[in-house]
PDB file of C-alpha atoms in Angstrom:
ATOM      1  CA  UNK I   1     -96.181  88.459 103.141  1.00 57.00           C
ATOM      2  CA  UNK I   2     -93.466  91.356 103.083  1.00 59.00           C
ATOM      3  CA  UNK I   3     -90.976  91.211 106.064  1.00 86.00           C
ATOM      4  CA  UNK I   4     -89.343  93.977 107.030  1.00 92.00           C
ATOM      5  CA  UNK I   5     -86.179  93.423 109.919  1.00 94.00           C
ATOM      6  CA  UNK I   6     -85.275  95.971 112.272  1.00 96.00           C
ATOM      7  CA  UNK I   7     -82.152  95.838 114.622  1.00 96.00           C
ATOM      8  CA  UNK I   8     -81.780  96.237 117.612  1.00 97.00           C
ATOM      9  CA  UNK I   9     -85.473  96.404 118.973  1.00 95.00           C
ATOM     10  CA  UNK I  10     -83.674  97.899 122.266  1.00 96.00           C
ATOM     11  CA  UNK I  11     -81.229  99.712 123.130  1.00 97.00           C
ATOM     12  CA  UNK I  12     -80.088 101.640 126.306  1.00 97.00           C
ATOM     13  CA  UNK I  13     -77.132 103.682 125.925  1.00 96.00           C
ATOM     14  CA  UNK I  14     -75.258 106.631 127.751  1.00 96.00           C
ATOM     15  CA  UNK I  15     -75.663 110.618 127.003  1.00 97.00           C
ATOM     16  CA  UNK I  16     -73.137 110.883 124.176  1.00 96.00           C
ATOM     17  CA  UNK I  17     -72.535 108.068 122.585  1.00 96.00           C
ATOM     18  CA  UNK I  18     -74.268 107.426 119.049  1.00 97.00           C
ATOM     19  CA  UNK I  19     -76.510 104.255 118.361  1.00 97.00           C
ATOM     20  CA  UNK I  20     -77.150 102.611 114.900  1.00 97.00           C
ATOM     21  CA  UNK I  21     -80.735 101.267 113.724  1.00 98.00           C
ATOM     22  CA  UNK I  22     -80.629  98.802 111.083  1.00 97.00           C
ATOM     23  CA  UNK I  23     -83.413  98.612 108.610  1.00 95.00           C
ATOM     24  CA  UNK I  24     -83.657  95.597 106.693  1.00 94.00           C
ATOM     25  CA  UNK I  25     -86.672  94.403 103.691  1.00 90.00           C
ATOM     26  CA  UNK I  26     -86.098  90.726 103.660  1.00 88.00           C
ATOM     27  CA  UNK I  27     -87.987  89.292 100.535  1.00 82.00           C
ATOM     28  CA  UNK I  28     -88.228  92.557  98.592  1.00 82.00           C
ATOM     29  CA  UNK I  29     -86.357  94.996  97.220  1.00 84.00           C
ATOM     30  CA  UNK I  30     -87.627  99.054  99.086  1.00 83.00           C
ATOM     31  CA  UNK I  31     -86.011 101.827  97.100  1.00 81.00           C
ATOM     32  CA  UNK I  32     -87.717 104.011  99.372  1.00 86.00           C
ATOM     33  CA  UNK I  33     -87.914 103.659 103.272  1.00 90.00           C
ATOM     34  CA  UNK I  34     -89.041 105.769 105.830  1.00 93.00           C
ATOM     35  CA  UNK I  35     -88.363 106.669 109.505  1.00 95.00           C
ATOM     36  CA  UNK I  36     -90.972 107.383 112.511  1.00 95.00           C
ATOM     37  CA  UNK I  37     -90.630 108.327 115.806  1.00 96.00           C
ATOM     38  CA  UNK I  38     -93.598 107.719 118.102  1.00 95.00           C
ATOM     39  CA  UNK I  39     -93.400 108.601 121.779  1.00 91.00           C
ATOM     40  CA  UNK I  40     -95.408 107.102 124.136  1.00 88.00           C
ATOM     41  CA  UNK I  41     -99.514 106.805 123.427  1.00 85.00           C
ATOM     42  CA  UNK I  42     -99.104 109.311 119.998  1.00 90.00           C
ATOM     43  CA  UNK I  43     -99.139 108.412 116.815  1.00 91.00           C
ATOM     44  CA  UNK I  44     -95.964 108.262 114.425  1.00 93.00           C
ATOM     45  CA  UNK I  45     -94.445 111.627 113.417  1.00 93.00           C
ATOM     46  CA  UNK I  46     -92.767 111.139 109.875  1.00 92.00           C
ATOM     47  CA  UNK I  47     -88.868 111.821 110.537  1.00 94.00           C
ATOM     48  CA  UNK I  48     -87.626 111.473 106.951  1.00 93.00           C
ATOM     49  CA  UNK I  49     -87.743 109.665 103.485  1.00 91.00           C
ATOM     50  CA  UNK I  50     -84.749 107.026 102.977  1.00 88.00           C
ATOM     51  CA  UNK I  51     -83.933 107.081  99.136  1.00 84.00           C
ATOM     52  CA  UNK I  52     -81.590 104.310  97.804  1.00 84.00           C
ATOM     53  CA  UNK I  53     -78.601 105.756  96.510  1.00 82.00           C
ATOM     54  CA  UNK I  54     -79.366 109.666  97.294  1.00 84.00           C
ATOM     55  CA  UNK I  55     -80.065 111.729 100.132  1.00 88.00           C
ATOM     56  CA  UNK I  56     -82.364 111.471 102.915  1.00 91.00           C
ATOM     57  CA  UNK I  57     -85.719 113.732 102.799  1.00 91.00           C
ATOM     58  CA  UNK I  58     -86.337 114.864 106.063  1.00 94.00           C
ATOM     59  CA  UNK I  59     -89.261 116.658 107.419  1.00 92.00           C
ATOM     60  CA  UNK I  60     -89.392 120.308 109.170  1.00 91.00           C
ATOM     61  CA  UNK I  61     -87.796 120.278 112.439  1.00 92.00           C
ATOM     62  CA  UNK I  62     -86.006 117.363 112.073  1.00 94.00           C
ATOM     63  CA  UNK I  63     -82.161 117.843 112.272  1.00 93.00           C
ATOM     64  CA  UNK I  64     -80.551 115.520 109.728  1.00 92.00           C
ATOM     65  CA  UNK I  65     -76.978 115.814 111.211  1.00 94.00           C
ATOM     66  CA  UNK I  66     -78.386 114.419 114.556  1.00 96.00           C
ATOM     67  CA  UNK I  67     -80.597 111.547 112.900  1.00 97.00           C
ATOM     68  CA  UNK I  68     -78.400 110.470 110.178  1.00 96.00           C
ATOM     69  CA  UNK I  69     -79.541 108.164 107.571  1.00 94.00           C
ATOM     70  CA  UNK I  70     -77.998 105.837 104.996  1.00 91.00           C
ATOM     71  CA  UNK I  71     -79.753 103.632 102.564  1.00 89.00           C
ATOM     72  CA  UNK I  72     -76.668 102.644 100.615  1.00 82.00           C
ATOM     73  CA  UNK I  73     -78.820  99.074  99.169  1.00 88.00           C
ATOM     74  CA  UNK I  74     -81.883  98.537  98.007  1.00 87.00           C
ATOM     75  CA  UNK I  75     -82.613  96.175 101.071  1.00 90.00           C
ATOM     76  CA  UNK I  76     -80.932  98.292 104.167  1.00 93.00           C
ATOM     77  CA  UNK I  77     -81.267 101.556 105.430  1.00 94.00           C
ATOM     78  CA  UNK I  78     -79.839 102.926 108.561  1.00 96.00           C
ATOM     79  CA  UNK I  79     -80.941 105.489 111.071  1.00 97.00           C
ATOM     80  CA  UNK I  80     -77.720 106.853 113.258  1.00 97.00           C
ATOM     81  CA  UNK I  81     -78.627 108.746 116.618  1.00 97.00           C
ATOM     82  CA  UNK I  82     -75.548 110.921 116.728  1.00 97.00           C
ATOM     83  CA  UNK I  83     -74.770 112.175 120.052  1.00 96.00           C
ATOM     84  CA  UNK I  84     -77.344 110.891 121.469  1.00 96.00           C
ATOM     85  CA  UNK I  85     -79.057 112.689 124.555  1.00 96.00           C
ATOM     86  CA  UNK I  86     -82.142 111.616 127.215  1.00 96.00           C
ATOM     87  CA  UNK I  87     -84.485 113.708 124.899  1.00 95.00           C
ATOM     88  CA  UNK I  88     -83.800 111.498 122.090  1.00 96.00           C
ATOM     89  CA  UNK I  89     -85.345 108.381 124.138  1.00 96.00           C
ATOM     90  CA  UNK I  90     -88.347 107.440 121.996  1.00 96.00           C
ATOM     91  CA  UNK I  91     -89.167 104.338 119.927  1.00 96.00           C
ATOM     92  CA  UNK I  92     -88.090 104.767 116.179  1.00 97.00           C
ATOM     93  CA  UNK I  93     -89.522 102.645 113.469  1.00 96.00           C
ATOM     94  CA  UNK I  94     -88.875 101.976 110.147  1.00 96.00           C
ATOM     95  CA  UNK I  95     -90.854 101.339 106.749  1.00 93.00           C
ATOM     96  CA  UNK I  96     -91.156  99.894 103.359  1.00 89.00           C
ATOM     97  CA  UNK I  97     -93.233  99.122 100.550  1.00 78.00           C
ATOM     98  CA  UNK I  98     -92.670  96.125  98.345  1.00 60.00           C
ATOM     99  CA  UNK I  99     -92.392  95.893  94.455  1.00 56.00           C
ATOM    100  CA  UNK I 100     -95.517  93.963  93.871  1.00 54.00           C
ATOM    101  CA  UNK I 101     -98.147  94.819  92.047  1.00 46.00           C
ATOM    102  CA  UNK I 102    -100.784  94.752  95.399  1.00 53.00           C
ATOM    103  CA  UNK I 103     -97.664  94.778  97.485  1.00 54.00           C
ATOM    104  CA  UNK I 104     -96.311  98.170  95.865  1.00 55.00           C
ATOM    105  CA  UNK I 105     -99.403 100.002  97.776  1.00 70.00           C
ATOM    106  CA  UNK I 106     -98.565  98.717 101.238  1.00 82.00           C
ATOM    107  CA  UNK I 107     -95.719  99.688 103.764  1.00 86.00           C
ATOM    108  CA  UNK I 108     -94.476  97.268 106.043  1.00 89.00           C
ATOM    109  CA  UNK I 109     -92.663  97.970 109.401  1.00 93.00           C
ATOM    110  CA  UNK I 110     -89.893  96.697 111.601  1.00 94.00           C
ATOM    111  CA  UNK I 111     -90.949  95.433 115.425  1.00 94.00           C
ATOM    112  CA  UNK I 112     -89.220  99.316 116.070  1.00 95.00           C
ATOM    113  CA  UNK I 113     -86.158 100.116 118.361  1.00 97.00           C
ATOM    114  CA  UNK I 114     -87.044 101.226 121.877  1.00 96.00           C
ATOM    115  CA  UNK I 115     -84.334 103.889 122.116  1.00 97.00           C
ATOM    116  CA  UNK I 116     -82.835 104.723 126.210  1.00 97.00           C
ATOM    117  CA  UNK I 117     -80.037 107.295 126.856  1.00 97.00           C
ATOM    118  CA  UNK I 118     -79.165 107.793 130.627  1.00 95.00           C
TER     119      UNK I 118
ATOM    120  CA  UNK G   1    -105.768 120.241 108.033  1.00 71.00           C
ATOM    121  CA  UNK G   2    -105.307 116.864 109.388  1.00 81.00           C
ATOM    122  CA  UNK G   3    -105.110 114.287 106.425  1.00 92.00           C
ATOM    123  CA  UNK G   4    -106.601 111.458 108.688  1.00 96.00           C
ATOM    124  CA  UNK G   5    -108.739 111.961 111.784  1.00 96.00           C
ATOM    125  CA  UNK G   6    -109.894 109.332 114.116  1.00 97.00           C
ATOM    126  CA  UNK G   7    -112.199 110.475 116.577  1.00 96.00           C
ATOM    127  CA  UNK G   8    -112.460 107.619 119.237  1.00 96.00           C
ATOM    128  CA  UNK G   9    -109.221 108.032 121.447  1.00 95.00           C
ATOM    129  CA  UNK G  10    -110.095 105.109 123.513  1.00 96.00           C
ATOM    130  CA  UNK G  11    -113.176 102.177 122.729  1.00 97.00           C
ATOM    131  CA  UNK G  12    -114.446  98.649 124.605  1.00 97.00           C
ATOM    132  CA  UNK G  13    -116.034  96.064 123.315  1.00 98.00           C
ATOM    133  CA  UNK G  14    -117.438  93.106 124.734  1.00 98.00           C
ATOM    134  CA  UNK G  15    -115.732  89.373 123.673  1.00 98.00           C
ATOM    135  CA  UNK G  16    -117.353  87.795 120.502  1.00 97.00           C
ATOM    136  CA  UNK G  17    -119.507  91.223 119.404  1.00 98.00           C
ATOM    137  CA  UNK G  18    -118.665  93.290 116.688  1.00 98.00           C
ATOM    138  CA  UNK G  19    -116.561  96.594 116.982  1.00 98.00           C
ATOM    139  CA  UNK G  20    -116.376  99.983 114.453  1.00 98.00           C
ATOM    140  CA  UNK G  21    -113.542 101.842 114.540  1.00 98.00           C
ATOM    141  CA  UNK G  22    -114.148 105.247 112.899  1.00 98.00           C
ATOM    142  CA  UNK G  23    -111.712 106.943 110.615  1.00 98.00           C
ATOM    143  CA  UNK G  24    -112.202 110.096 107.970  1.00 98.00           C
ATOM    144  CA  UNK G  25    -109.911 111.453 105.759  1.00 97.00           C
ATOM    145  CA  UNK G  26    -109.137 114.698 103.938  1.00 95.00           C
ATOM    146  CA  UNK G  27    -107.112 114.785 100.530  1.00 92.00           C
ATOM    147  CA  UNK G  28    -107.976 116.555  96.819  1.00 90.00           C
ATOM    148  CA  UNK G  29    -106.198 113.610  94.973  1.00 89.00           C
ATOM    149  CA  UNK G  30    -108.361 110.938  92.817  1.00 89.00           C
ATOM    150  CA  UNK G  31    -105.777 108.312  93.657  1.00 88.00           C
ATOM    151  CA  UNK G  32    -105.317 107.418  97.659  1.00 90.00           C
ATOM    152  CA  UNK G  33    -105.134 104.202  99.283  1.00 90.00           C
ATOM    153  CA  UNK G  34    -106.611 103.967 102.694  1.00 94.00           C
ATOM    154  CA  UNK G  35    -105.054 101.386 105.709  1.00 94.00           C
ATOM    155  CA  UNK G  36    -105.652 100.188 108.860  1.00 97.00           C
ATOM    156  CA  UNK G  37    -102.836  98.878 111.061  1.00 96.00           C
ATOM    157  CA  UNK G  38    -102.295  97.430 114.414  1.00 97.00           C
ATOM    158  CA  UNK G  39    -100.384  97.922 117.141  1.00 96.00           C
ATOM    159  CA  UNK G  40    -100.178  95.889 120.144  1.00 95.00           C
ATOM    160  CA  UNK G  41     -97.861  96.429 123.264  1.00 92.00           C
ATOM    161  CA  UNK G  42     -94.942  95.040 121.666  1.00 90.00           C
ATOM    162  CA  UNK G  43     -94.938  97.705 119.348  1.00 91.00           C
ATOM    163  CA  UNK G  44     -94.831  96.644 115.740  1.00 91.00           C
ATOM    164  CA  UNK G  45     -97.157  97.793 113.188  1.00 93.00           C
ATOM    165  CA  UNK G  46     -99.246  95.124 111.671  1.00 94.00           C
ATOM    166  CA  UNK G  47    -100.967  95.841 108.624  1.00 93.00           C
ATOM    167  CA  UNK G  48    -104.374  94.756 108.626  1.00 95.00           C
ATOM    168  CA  UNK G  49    -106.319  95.928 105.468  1.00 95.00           C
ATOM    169  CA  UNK G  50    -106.206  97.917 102.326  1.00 92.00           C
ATOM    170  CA  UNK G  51    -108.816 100.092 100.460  1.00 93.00           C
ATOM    171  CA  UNK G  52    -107.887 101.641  96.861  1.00 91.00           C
ATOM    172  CA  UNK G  53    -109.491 104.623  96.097  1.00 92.00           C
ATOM    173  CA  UNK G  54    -110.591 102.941  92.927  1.00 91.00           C
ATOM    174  CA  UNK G  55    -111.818 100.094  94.658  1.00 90.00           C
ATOM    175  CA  UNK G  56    -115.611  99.675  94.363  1.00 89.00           C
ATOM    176  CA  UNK G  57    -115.965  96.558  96.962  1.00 94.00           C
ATOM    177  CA  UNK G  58    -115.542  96.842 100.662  1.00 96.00           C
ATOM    178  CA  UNK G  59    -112.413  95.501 101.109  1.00 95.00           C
ATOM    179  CA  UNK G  60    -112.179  92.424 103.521  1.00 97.00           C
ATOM    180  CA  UNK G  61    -109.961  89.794 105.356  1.00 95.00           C
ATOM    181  CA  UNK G  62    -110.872  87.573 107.576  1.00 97.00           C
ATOM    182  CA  UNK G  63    -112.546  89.277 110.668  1.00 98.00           C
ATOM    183  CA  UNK G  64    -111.775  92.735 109.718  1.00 98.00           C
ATOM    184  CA  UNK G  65    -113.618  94.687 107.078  1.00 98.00           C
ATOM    185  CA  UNK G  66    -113.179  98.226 105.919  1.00 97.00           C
ATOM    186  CA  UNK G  67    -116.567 100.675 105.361  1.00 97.00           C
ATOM    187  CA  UNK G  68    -115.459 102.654 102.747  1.00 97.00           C
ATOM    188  CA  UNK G  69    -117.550 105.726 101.867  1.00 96.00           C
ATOM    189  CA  UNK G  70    -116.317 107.978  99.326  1.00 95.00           C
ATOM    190  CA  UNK G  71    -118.388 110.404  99.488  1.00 94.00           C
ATOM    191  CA  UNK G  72    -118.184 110.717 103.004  1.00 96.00           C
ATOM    192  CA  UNK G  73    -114.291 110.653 103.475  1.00 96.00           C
ATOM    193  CA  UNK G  74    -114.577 107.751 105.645  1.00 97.00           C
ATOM    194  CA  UNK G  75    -112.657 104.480 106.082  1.00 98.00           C
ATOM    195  CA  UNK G  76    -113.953 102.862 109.181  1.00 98.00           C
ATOM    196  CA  UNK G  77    -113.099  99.560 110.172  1.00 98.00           C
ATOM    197  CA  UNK G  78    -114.991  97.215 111.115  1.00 98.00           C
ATOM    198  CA  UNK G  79    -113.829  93.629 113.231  1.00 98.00           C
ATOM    199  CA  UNK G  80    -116.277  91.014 113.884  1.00 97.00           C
ATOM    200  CA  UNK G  81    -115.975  88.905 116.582  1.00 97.00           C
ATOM    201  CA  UNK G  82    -113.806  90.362 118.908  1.00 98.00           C
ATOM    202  CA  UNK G  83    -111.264  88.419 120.188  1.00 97.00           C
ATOM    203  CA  UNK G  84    -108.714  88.999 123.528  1.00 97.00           C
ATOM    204  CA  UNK G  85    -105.903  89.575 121.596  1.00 97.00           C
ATOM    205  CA  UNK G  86    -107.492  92.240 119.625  1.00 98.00           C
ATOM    206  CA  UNK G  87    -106.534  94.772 122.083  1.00 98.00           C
ATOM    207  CA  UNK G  88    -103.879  97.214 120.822  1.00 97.00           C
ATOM    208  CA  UNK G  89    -103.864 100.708 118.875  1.00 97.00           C
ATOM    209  CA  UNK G  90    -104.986 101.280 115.776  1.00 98.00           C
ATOM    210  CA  UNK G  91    -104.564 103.344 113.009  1.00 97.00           C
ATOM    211  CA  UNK G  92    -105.895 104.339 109.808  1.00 97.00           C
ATOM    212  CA  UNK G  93    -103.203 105.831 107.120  1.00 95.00           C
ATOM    213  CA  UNK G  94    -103.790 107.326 103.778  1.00 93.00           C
ATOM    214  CA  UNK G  95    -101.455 107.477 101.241  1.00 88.00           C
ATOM    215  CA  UNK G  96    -101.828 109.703  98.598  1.00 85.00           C
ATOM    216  CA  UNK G  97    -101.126 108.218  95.196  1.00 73.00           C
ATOM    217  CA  UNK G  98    -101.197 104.708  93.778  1.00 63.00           C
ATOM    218  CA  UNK G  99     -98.200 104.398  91.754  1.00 60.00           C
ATOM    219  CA  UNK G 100     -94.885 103.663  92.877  1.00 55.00           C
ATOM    220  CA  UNK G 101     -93.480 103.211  96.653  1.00 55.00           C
ATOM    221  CA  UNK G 102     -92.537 106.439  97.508  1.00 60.00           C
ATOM    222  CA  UNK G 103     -95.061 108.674  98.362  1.00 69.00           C
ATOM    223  CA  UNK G 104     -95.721 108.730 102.352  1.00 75.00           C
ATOM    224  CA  UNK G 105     -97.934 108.056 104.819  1.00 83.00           C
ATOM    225  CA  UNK G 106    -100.167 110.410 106.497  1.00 90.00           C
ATOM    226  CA  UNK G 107    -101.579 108.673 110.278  1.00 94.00           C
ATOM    227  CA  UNK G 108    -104.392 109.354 112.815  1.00 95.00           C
ATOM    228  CA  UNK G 109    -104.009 109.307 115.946  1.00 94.00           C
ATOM    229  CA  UNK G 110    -105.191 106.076 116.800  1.00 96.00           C
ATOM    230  CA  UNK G 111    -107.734 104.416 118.493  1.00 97.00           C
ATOM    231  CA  UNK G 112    -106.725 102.262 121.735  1.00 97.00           C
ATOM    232  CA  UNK G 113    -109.466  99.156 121.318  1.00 98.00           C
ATOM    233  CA  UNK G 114    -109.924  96.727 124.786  1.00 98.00           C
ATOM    234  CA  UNK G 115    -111.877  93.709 124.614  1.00 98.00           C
ATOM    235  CA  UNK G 116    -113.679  92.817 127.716  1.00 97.00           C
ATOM    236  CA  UNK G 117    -113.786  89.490 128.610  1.00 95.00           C
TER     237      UNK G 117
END
């Protein structure tokens, strides 16, 4: 089936500093990605559409210069924490949906990034 | 309105018997797709089944089965033969639309399933 790679599944990084997630659809081609946030025992809250070659969409209430995201091929998309801060802790996880014809109507996820700032 | 509800925050079920997760769903369109998905400790999202709108079978694999009534709104899932590793969340999605990879998914809150040994 449809793989889809995420990078780095943890991370633990000081108040401040910015941390890349890497989004990768290994045996299909995702013009369209998206990014969740889930914190602990809710379900995932929609952060924003990743469009290949365009901006990000990104849902009410989410800041787009603090989550910034770049989907500059049709097989990676990255989510930057910029300036990253203790309420940004949460585990972020990525999507996409492959080009098949059955495939086309399914998203597959990453293993998600377990996201720590001290 | 909530697109998806799931109503069963937390359910048990005893090794081997046969467990129904509930799930309904609220949209105007003619075209959805309905999902279930997985998700153990670890985290990762495993998709588990699919249901078309259009689809007039039950859809099935392996051990899990979806209960789709239309006229109802619901999507439950069913999994026979409940197995250890079975425990984890799970979730029902909708998406709304068939065509194309782009439109998004709408969750429920899950359901947190342990099998009893």
């Amino acid at each position: 089936g449809a793989v889809v790679s995420q990078h780095p599944s943890r991370v633990i990084c000081k108040s401040g500093t910015s941390v890349k997630i890497e989004c990768r659809s290994l045996d299909f081609q995702a013009t369209t990605m998206f990014w969740y946030r889930q914190f602990p025992k809710q379900s995932l809250m929609l952060m924003a559409t990743s469009n290949e070659g365009s901006k990000a969409t990104y849902e009410q209430g989410v800041e787009k210069d603090k989550f910034l995201i770049n989907h500059a091929s049709l097989t990676l998309s990255t989510l930057t924490v910029t300036s990253a801060h203790p309420e940004d802790s949460s585990f972020y996880i990525c999507s996409a949906g492959g080009q098949g014809v059955k495939a086309k109507n399914i998203q597959y996820f990453g293993a998600g990034t377990r996201l720590s700032v001290l | 309105a909530q697109k998806i509800t799931q109503t069963q925050p937390g359910m048990f079920v005893q090794e081997k018997e046969a467990v129904t997760l509930d799930c309904t769903y609220d949209t105007s369109d003619q075209s959805y797709g309905l999902f279930w998905y997985k998700q153990p400790s670890s985290g990762e999202m495993i998709f588990l089944i699919y249901q078309g709108s259009y689809d007039e079978q039950n859809a099935t694999e392996g051990r899990y089965s979806l209960n789709f009534q239309k006229a109802r709104k619901s999507a439950n899932l069913v999994i026979s033969a409940s197995q250890l590793g079975d425990s984890a969340m799970y979730f029902c999605a909708m998406r709304e639309g068939l065509r194309g990879t782009g439109n998004q998914f709408y969750f429920g809150t899950g359901t947190s399933l342990t099998v009893i040994p």
